[in-house]
Amino acid sequence: MSDKLKIKLSIADRVYPLTIDPAQEEGLRKAAKNIEQLAKKFEQNYAVRDKQDVLAMCALQFASKIEQNGIEQTEGTKEAEERLKALEELVSSKLAMK
């Protein structure tokens, strides 16, 4: 049985107690730190006082990064597939010559 770890994360002036697998701790702490940094940036740059608005802006920022990475990865995959197909055709044509 794996041991669970109890941690507390502070996000937007609230403390969230969590029971997690030890392997998740680093990722969760980094995520909480990133949220805090981005929230402070939004509060300073946009004079937003409502924490809900700040957190919604953070959620949109992180979600859009994930979506954009997915789009870029799909485009990169398509390009790689096209190159592989062209390479396969080149190899096939050279082998057919022999």
GROMACS .gro file of N, CA, C and O in nm:
model
  392
    1MET      N    1   0.084  -0.118   0.000
    1MET     CA    2   0.000   0.000   0.000
    1MET      C    3   0.088   0.124   0.000
    1MET      O    4   0.181   0.136   0.080
    2SER      N    5   0.063   0.216  -0.090
    2SER     CA    6   0.146   0.336  -0.096
    2SER      C    7   0.105   0.433   0.013
    2SER      O    8  -0.013   0.447   0.045
    3ASP      N    9   0.203   0.499   0.068
    3ASP     CA   10   0.176   0.598   0.173
    3ASP      C   11   0.128   0.727   0.111
    3ASP      O   12   0.173   0.767   0.004
    4LYS      N   13   0.037   0.791   0.177
    4LYS     CA   14  -0.013   0.921   0.134
    4LYS      C   15   0.060   1.029   0.211
    4LYS      O   16   0.106   1.008   0.323
    5LEU      N   17   0.068   1.144   0.149
    5LEU     CA   18   0.136   1.256   0.209
    5LEU      C   19   0.035   1.369   0.227
    5LEU      O   20  -0.043   1.398   0.136
    6LYS      N   21   0.037   1.433   0.342
    6LYS     CA   22  -0.052   1.546   0.368
    6LYS      C   23   0.028   1.674   0.353
    6LYS      O   24   0.130   1.692   0.419
    7ILE      N   25  -0.019   1.760   0.264
    7ILE     CA   26   0.048   1.888   0.242
    7ILE      C   27  -0.056   1.999   0.244
    7ILE      O   28  -0.176   1.974   0.236
    8LYS      N   29  -0.007   2.121   0.256
    8LYS     CA   30  -0.094   2.239   0.250
    8LYS      C   31  -0.038   2.331   0.142
    8LYS      O   32   0.081   2.362   0.142
    9LEU      N   33  -0.125   2.371   0.050
    9LEU     CA   34  -0.087   2.464  -0.056
    9LEU      C   35  -0.162   2.594  -0.036
    9LEU      O   36  -0.282   2.593  -0.009
   10SER      N   37  -0.092   2.704  -0.055
   10SER     CA   38  -0.154   2.835  -0.043
   10SER      C   39  -0.173   2.894  -0.182
   10SER      O   40  -0.076   2.909  -0.258
   11ILE      N   41  -0.298   2.922  -0.215
   11ILE     CA   42  -0.331   2.982  -0.345
   11ILE      C   43  -0.431   3.094  -0.320
   11ILE      O   44  -0.536   3.072  -0.259
   12ALA      N   45  -0.397   3.212  -0.368
   12ALA     CA   46  -0.486   3.329  -0.356
   12ALA      C   47  -0.531   3.352  -0.213
   12ALA      O   48  -0.650   3.370  -0.184
   13ASP      N   49  -0.435   3.352  -0.123
   13ASP     CA   50  -0.460   3.380   0.019
   13ASP      C   51  -0.550   3.277   0.088
   13ASP      O   52  -0.613   3.307   0.189
   14ARG      N   53  -0.558   3.159   0.032
   14ARG     CA   54  -0.631   3.050   0.096
   14ARG      C   55  -0.540   2.929   0.106
   14ARG      O   56  -0.457   2.907   0.018
   15VAL      N   57  -0.558   2.853   0.211
   15VAL     CA   58  -0.477   2.733   0.231
   15VAL      C   59  -0.563   2.611   0.199
   15VAL      O   60  -0.678   2.601   0.245
   16TYR      N   61  -0.507   2.524   0.117
   16TYR     CA   62  -0.577   2.403   0.075
   16TYR      C   63  -0.501   2.281   0.126
   16TYR      O   64  -0.393   2.250   0.075
   17PRO      N   65  -0.558   2.210   0.224
   17PRO     CA   66  -0.494   2.087   0.269
   17PRO      C   67  -0.526   1.973   0.170
   17PRO      O   68  -0.640   1.958   0.127
   18LEU      N   69  -0.424   1.900   0.132
   18LEU     CA   70  -0.440   1.792   0.035
   18LEU      C   71  -0.374   1.665   0.087
   18LEU      O   72  -0.272   1.670   0.155
   19THR      N   73  -0.431   1.552   0.052
   19THR     CA   74  -0.369   1.422   0.076
   19THR      C   75  -0.335   1.365  -0.060
   19THR      O   76  -0.425   1.343  -0.142
   20ILE      N   77  -0.206   1.345  -0.084
   20ILE     CA   78  -0.159   1.310  -0.218
   20ILE      C   79  -0.059   1.194  -0.214
   20ILE      O   80  -0.009   1.158  -0.107
   21ASP      N   81  -0.029   1.142  -0.331
   21ASP     CA   82   0.082   1.049  -0.344
   21ASP      C   83   0.211   1.131  -0.339
   21ASP      O   84   0.215   1.241  -0.397
   22PRO      N   85   0.315   1.081  -0.275
   22PRO     CA   86   0.440   1.157  -0.267
   22PRO      C   87   0.495   1.199  -0.404
   22PRO      O   88   0.554   1.306  -0.417
   23ALA      N   89   0.471   1.120  -0.507
   23ALA     CA   90   0.521   1.152  -0.641
   23ALA      C   91   0.455   1.278  -0.698
   23ALA      O   92   0.510   1.339  -0.790
   24GLN      N   93   0.342   1.318  -0.645
   24GLN     CA   94   0.270   1.436  -0.695
   24GLN      C   95   0.316   1.566  -0.630
   24GLN      O   96   0.284   1.674  -0.680
   25GLU      N   97   0.388   1.556  -0.521
   25GLU     CA   98   0.417   1.676  -0.441
   25GLU      C   99   0.490   1.784  -0.520
   25GLU      O  100   0.448   1.900  -0.520
   26GLU      N  101   0.597   1.750  -0.587
   26GLU     CA  102   0.675   1.851  -0.658
   26GLU      C  103   0.591   1.923  -0.763
   26GLU      O  104   0.592   2.046  -0.772
   27GLY      N  105   0.516   1.847  -0.841
   27GLY     CA  106   0.432   1.907  -0.945
   27GLY      C  107   0.326   1.998  -0.888
   27GLY      O  108   0.300   2.107  -0.941
   28LEU      N  109   0.263   1.956  -0.780
   28LEU     CA  110   0.159   2.039  -0.718
   28LEU      C  111   0.216   2.167  -0.659
   28LEU      O  112   0.158   2.275  -0.673
   29ARG      N  113   0.332   2.156  -0.594
   29ARG     CA  114   0.394   2.276  -0.536
   29ARG      C  115   0.437   2.374  -0.645
   29ARG      O  116   0.420   2.495  -0.631
   30LYS      N  117   0.492   2.321  -0.754
   30LYS     CA  118   0.530   2.409  -0.865
   30LYS      C  119   0.407   2.475  -0.928
   30LYS      O  120   0.409   2.593  -0.961
   31ALA      N  121   0.301   2.399  -0.943
   31ALA     CA  122   0.177   2.454  -1.001
   31ALA      C  123   0.122   2.565  -0.912
   31ALA      O  124   0.082   2.671  -0.962
   32ALA      N  125   0.119   2.541  -0.781
   32ALA     CA  126   0.068   2.643  -0.687
   32ALA      C  127   0.156   2.769  -0.693
   32ALA      O  128   0.104   2.881  -0.693
   33LYS      N  129   0.286   2.750  -0.702
   33LYS     CA  130   0.378   2.864  -0.711
   33LYS      C  131   0.354   2.942  -0.840
   33LYS      O  132   0.350   3.065  -0.839
   34ASN      N  133   0.335   2.871  -0.951
   34ASN     CA  134   0.308   2.938  -1.079
   34ASN      C  135   0.177   3.016  -1.075
   34ASN      O  136   0.169   3.128  -1.128
   35ILE      N  137   0.076   2.959  -1.014
   35ILE     CA  138  -0.053   3.027  -1.000
   35ILE      C  139  -0.036   3.154  -0.917
   35ILE      O  140  -0.086   3.261  -0.954
   36GLU      N  141   0.034   3.143  -0.806
   36GLU     CA  142   0.057   3.259  -0.719
   36GLU      C  143   0.131   3.370  -0.793
   36GLU      O  144   0.094   3.487  -0.784
   37GLN      N  145   0.236   3.334  -0.867
   37GLN     CA  146   0.314   3.434  -0.941
   37GLN      C  147   0.228   3.502  -1.048
   37GLN      O  148   0.233   3.625  -1.064
   38LEU      N  149   0.152   3.424  -1.121
   38LEU     CA  150   0.068   3.481  -1.226
   38LEU      C  151  -0.042   3.567  -1.167
   38LEU      O  152  -0.073   3.675  -1.220
   39ALA      N  153  -0.100   3.524  -1.055
   39ALA     CA  154  -0.205   3.603  -0.990
   39ALA      C  155  -0.150   3.738  -0.945
   39ALA      O  156  -0.215   3.842  -0.964
   40LYS      N  157  -0.030   3.739  -0.888
   40LYS     CA  158   0.031   3.866  -0.846
   40LYS      C  159   0.057   3.957  -0.966
   40LYS      O  160   0.035   4.077  -0.960
   41LYS      N  161   0.101   3.896  -1.076
   41LYS     CA  162   0.126   3.974  -1.198
   41LYS      C  163  -0.003   4.039  -1.247
   41LYS      O  164  -0.006   4.157  -1.280
   42PHE      N  165  -0.113   3.961  -1.250
   42PHE     CA  166  -0.241   4.017  -1.294
   42PHE      C  167  -0.288   4.126  -1.200
   42PHE      O  168  -0.339   4.230  -1.245
   43GLU      N  169  -0.273   4.107  -1.070
   43GLU     CA  170  -0.317   4.207  -0.973
   43GLU      C  171  -0.238   4.338  -0.990
   43GLU      O  172  -0.294   4.446  -0.980
   44GLN      N  173  -0.109   4.326  -1.017
   44GLN     CA  174  -0.025   4.446  -1.032
   44GLN      C  175  -0.051   4.517  -1.164
   44GLN      O  176  -0.060   4.639  -1.169
   45ASN      N  177  -0.063   4.439  -1.272
   45ASN     CA  178  -0.075   4.499  -1.405
   45ASN      C  179  -0.215   4.547  -1.439
   45ASN      O  180  -0.230   4.636  -1.523
   46TYR      N  181  -0.316   4.487  -1.380
   46TYR     CA  182  -0.453   4.519  -1.419
   46TYR      C  183  -0.538   4.574  -1.306
   46TYR      O  184  -0.655   4.595  -1.322
   47ALA      N  185  -0.479   4.597  -1.192
   47ALA     CA  186  -0.549   4.653  -1.076
   47ALA      C  187  -0.678   4.577  -1.046
   47ALA      O  188  -0.781   4.635  -1.017
   48VAL      N  189  -0.670   4.446  -1.054
   48VAL     CA  190  -0.786   4.361  -1.024
   48VAL      C  191  -0.780   4.328  -0.875
   48VAL      O  192  -0.679   4.283  -0.824
   49ARG      N  193  -0.889   4.350  -0.808
   49ARG     CA  194  -0.893   4.324  -0.663
   49ARG      C  195  -0.969   4.197  -0.628
   49ARG      O  196  -0.948   4.138  -0.524
   50ASP      N  197  -1.059   4.156  -0.713
   50ASP     CA  198  -1.140   4.038  -0.686
   50ASP      C  199  -1.061   3.912  -0.716
   50ASP      O  200  -1.019   3.890  -0.830
   51LYS      N  201  -1.037   3.831  -0.615
   51LYS     CA  202  -0.956   3.709  -0.632
   51LYS      C  203  -1.019   3.613  -0.733
   51LYS      O  204  -0.948   3.544  -0.805
   52GLN      N  205  -1.149   3.608  -0.740
   52GLN     CA  206  -1.216   3.519  -0.835
   52GLN      C  207  -1.181   3.559  -0.979
   52GLN      O  208  -1.155   3.474  -1.062
   53ASP      N  209  -1.180   3.689  -1.006
   53ASP     CA  210  -1.143   3.736  -1.139
   53ASP      C  211  -0.998   3.702  -1.171
   53ASP      O  212  -0.965   3.660  -1.281
   54VAL      N  213  -0.911   3.722  -1.073
   54VAL     CA  214  -0.769   3.691  -1.091
   54VAL      C  215  -0.750   3.543  -1.120
   54VAL      O  216  -0.677   3.504  -1.212
   55LEU      N  217  -0.817   3.458  -1.044
   55LEU     CA  218  -0.804   3.314  -1.064
   55LEU      C  219  -0.864   3.270  -1.197
   55LEU      O  220  -0.811   3.180  -1.263
   56ALA      N  221  -0.971   3.335  -1.239
   56ALA     CA  222  -1.029   3.304  -1.370
   56ALA      C  223  -0.931   3.341  -1.481
   56ALA      O  224  -0.915   3.266  -1.579
   57MET      N  225  -0.864   3.454  -1.467
   57MET     CA  226  -0.764   3.495  -1.565
   57MET      C  227  -0.646   3.397  -1.567
   57MET      O  228  -0.594   3.363  -1.674
   58CYS      N  229  -0.606   3.350  -1.450
   58CYS     CA  230  -0.498   3.249  -1.441
   58CYS      C  231  -0.540   3.120  -1.510
   58CYS      O  232  -0.463   3.061  -1.587
   59ALA      N  233  -0.662   3.076  -1.483
   59ALA     CA  234  -0.712   2.953  -1.544
   59ALA      C  235  -0.714   2.965  -1.696
   59ALA      O  236  -0.672   2.872  -1.768
   60LEU      N  237  -0.759   3.080  -1.746
   60LEU     CA  238  -0.761   3.102  -1.890
   60LEU      C  239  -0.620   3.100  -1.948
   60LEU      O  240  -0.596   3.040  -2.053
   61GLN      N  241  -0.527   3.163  -1.881
   61GLN     CA  242  -0.389   3.168  -1.927
   61GLN      C  243  -0.329   3.027  -1.936
   61GLN      O  244  -0.271   2.990  -2.038
   62PHE      N  245  -0.345   2.948  -1.830
   62PHE     CA  246  -0.289   2.813  -1.829
   62PHE      C  247  -0.359   2.723  -1.930
   62PHE      O  248  -0.294   2.644  -2.000
   63ALA      N  249  -0.491   2.733  -1.940
   63ALA     CA  250  -0.565   2.650  -2.034
   63ALA      C  251  -0.528   2.684  -2.178
   63ALA      O  252  -0.513   2.595  -2.262
   64SER      N  253  -0.510   2.813  -2.207
   64SER     CA  254  -0.474   2.852  -2.344
   64SER      C  255  -0.334   2.802  -2.379
   64SER      O  256  -0.310   2.763  -2.494
   65LYS      N  257  -0.243   2.799  -2.283
   65LYS     CA  258  -0.108   2.745  -2.308
   65LYS      C  259  -0.116   2.596  -2.342
   65LYS      O  260  -0.048   2.549  -2.434
   66ILE      N  261  -0.198   2.524  -2.270
   66ILE     CA  262  -0.214   2.380  -2.296
   66ILE      C  263  -0.271   2.358  -2.435
   66ILE      O  264  -0.224   2.274  -2.511
   67GLU      N  265  -0.375   2.435  -2.469
   67GLU     CA  266  -0.437   2.421  -2.601
   67GLU      C  267  -0.339   2.457  -2.712
   67GLU      O  268  -0.332   2.388  -2.814
   68GLN      N  269  -0.264   2.565  -2.693
   68GLN     CA  270  -0.169   2.607  -2.795
   68GLN      C  271  -0.059   2.503  -2.813
   68GLN      O  272  -0.018   2.474  -2.925
   69ASN      N  273  -0.012   2.445  -2.704
   69ASN     CA  274   0.088   2.338  -2.713
   69ASN      C  275   0.033   2.220  -2.790
   69ASN      O  276   0.105   2.158  -2.870
   70GLY      N  277  -0.093   2.186  -2.768
   70GLY     CA  278  -0.156   2.076  -2.841
   70GLY      C  279  -0.165   2.106  -2.990
   70GLY      O  280  -0.139   2.019  -3.074
   71ILE      N  281  -0.198   2.230  -3.024
   71ILE     CA  282  -0.207   2.271  -3.164
   71ILE      C  283  -0.069   2.263  -3.230
   71ILE      O  284  -0.053   2.208  -3.338
   72GLU      N  285   0.031   2.316  -3.162
   72GLU     CA  286   0.167   2.314  -3.216
   72GLU      C  287   0.219   2.172  -3.230
   72GLU      O  288   0.287   2.140  -3.327
   73GLN      N  289   0.186   2.086  -3.134
   73GLN     CA  290   0.231   1.947  -3.140
   73GLN      C  291   0.164   1.876  -3.258
   73GLN      O  292   0.228   1.800  -3.330
   74THR      N  293   0.037   1.903  -3.280
   74THR     CA  294  -0.034   1.843  -3.393
   74THR      C  295   0.028   1.888  -3.525
   74THR      O  296   0.049   1.807  -3.615
   75GLU      N  297   0.058   2.018  -3.534
   75GLU     CA  298   0.121   2.069  -3.656
   75GLU      C  299   0.258   2.008  -3.677
   75GLU      O  300   0.295   1.973  -3.789
   76GLY      N  301   0.334   1.992  -3.570
   76GLY     CA  302   0.466   1.930  -3.578
   76GLY      C  303   0.457   1.784  -3.619
   76GLY      O  304   0.540   1.735  -3.697
   77THR      N  305   0.356   1.715  -3.569
   77THR     CA  306   0.335   1.575  -3.605
   77THR      C  307   0.301   1.562  -3.752
   77THR      O  308   0.354   1.474  -3.822
   78LYS      N  309   0.215   1.650  -3.801
   78LYS     CA  310   0.179   1.648  -3.944
   78LYS      C  311   0.301   1.671  -4.031
   78LYS      O  312   0.321   1.603  -4.132
   79GLU      N  313   0.383   1.768  -3.993
   79GLU     CA  314   0.504   1.797  -4.070
   79GLU      C  315   0.599   1.678  -4.070
   79GLU      O  316   0.656   1.642  -4.174
   80ALA      N  317   0.616   1.615  -3.955
   80ALA     CA  318   0.703   1.497  -3.946
   80ALA      C  319   0.649   1.383  -4.031
   80ALA      O  320   0.727   1.314  -4.100
   81GLU      N  321   0.517   1.364  -4.030
   81GLU     CA  322   0.457   1.258  -4.112
   81GLU      C  323   0.481   1.285  -4.261
   81GLU      O  324   0.511   1.193  -4.337
   82GLU      N  325   0.467   1.411  -4.301
   82GLU     CA  326   0.490   1.447  -4.442
   82GLU      C  327   0.635   1.421  -4.481
   82GLU      O  328   0.663   1.368  -4.590
   83ARG      N  329   0.728   1.456  -4.394
   83ARG     CA  330   0.870   1.433  -4.423
   83ARG      C  331   0.901   1.284  -4.430
   83ARG      O  332   0.978   1.240  -4.516
   84LEU      N  333   0.844   1.208  -4.339
   84LEU     CA  334   0.867   1.063  -4.340
   84LEU      C  335   0.810   0.999  -4.467
   84LEU      O  336   0.872   0.910  -4.526
   85LYS      N  337   0.694   1.045  -4.509
   85LYS     CA  338   0.633   0.992  -4.630
   85LYS      C  339   0.721   1.024  -4.751
   85LYS      O  340   0.743   0.939  -4.838
   86ALA      N  341   0.771   1.148  -4.758
   86ALA     CA  342   0.859   1.187  -4.869
   86ALA      C  343   0.987   1.104  -4.867
   86ALA      O  344   1.035   1.058  -4.972
   87LEU      N  345   1.042   1.081  -4.749
   87LEU     CA  346   1.162   0.998  -4.736
   87LEU      C  347   1.135   0.855  -4.778
   87LEU      O  348   1.216   0.792  -4.848
   88GLU      N  349   1.020   0.802  -4.737
   88GLU     CA  350   0.983   0.665  -4.775
   88GLU      C  351   0.969   0.653  -4.928
   88GLU      O  352   1.016   0.556  -4.987
   89GLU      N  353   0.908   0.753  -4.990
   89GLU     CA  354   0.893   0.752  -5.136
   89GLU      C  355   1.029   0.758  -5.204
   89GLU      O  356   1.054   0.689  -5.304
   90LEU      N  357   1.121   0.839  -5.148
   90LEU     CA  358   1.255   0.851  -5.204
   90LEU      C  359   1.329   0.718  -5.194
   90LEU      O  360   1.391   0.671  -5.292
   91VAL      N  361   1.324   0.656  -5.077
   91VAL     CA  362   1.389   0.526  -5.057
   91VAL      C  363   1.328   0.421  -5.150
   91VAL      O  364   1.400   0.343  -5.213
   92SER      N  365   1.196   0.420  -5.158
   92SER     CA  366   1.129   0.323  -5.245
   92SER      C  367   1.169   0.342  -5.391
   92SER      O  368   1.194   0.244  -5.462
   93SER      N  369   1.179   0.468  -5.435
   93SER     CA  370   1.218   0.492  -5.574
   93SER      C  371   1.362   0.450  -5.600
   93SER      O  372   1.394   0.397  -5.705
   94LYS      N  373   1.450   0.470  -5.504
   94LYS     CA  374   1.592   0.430  -5.519
   94LYS      C  375   1.604   0.278  -5.519
   94LYS      O  376   1.684   0.222  -5.594
   95LEU      N  377   1.525   0.212  -5.435
   95LEU     CA  378   1.529   0.065  -5.431
   95LEU      C  379   1.471   0.005  -5.559
   95LEU      O  380   1.515  -0.101  -5.604
   96ALA      N  381   1.374   0.073  -5.616
   96ALA     CA  382   1.311   0.024  -5.740
   96ALA      C  383   1.408   0.033  -5.858
   96ALA      O  384   1.396  -0.043  -5.954
   97MET      N  385   1.505   0.122  -5.852
   97MET     CA  386   1.601   0.141  -5.960
   97MET      C  387   1.699   0.023  -5.969
   97MET      O  388   1.752  -0.004  -6.075
   98LYS      N  389   1.719  -0.046  -5.859
   98LYS     CA  390   1.819  -0.155  -5.859
   98LYS      C  391   1.771  -0.278  -5.921
   98LYS      O  392   1.685  -0.329  -5.957
   0.00000   0.00000   0.00000
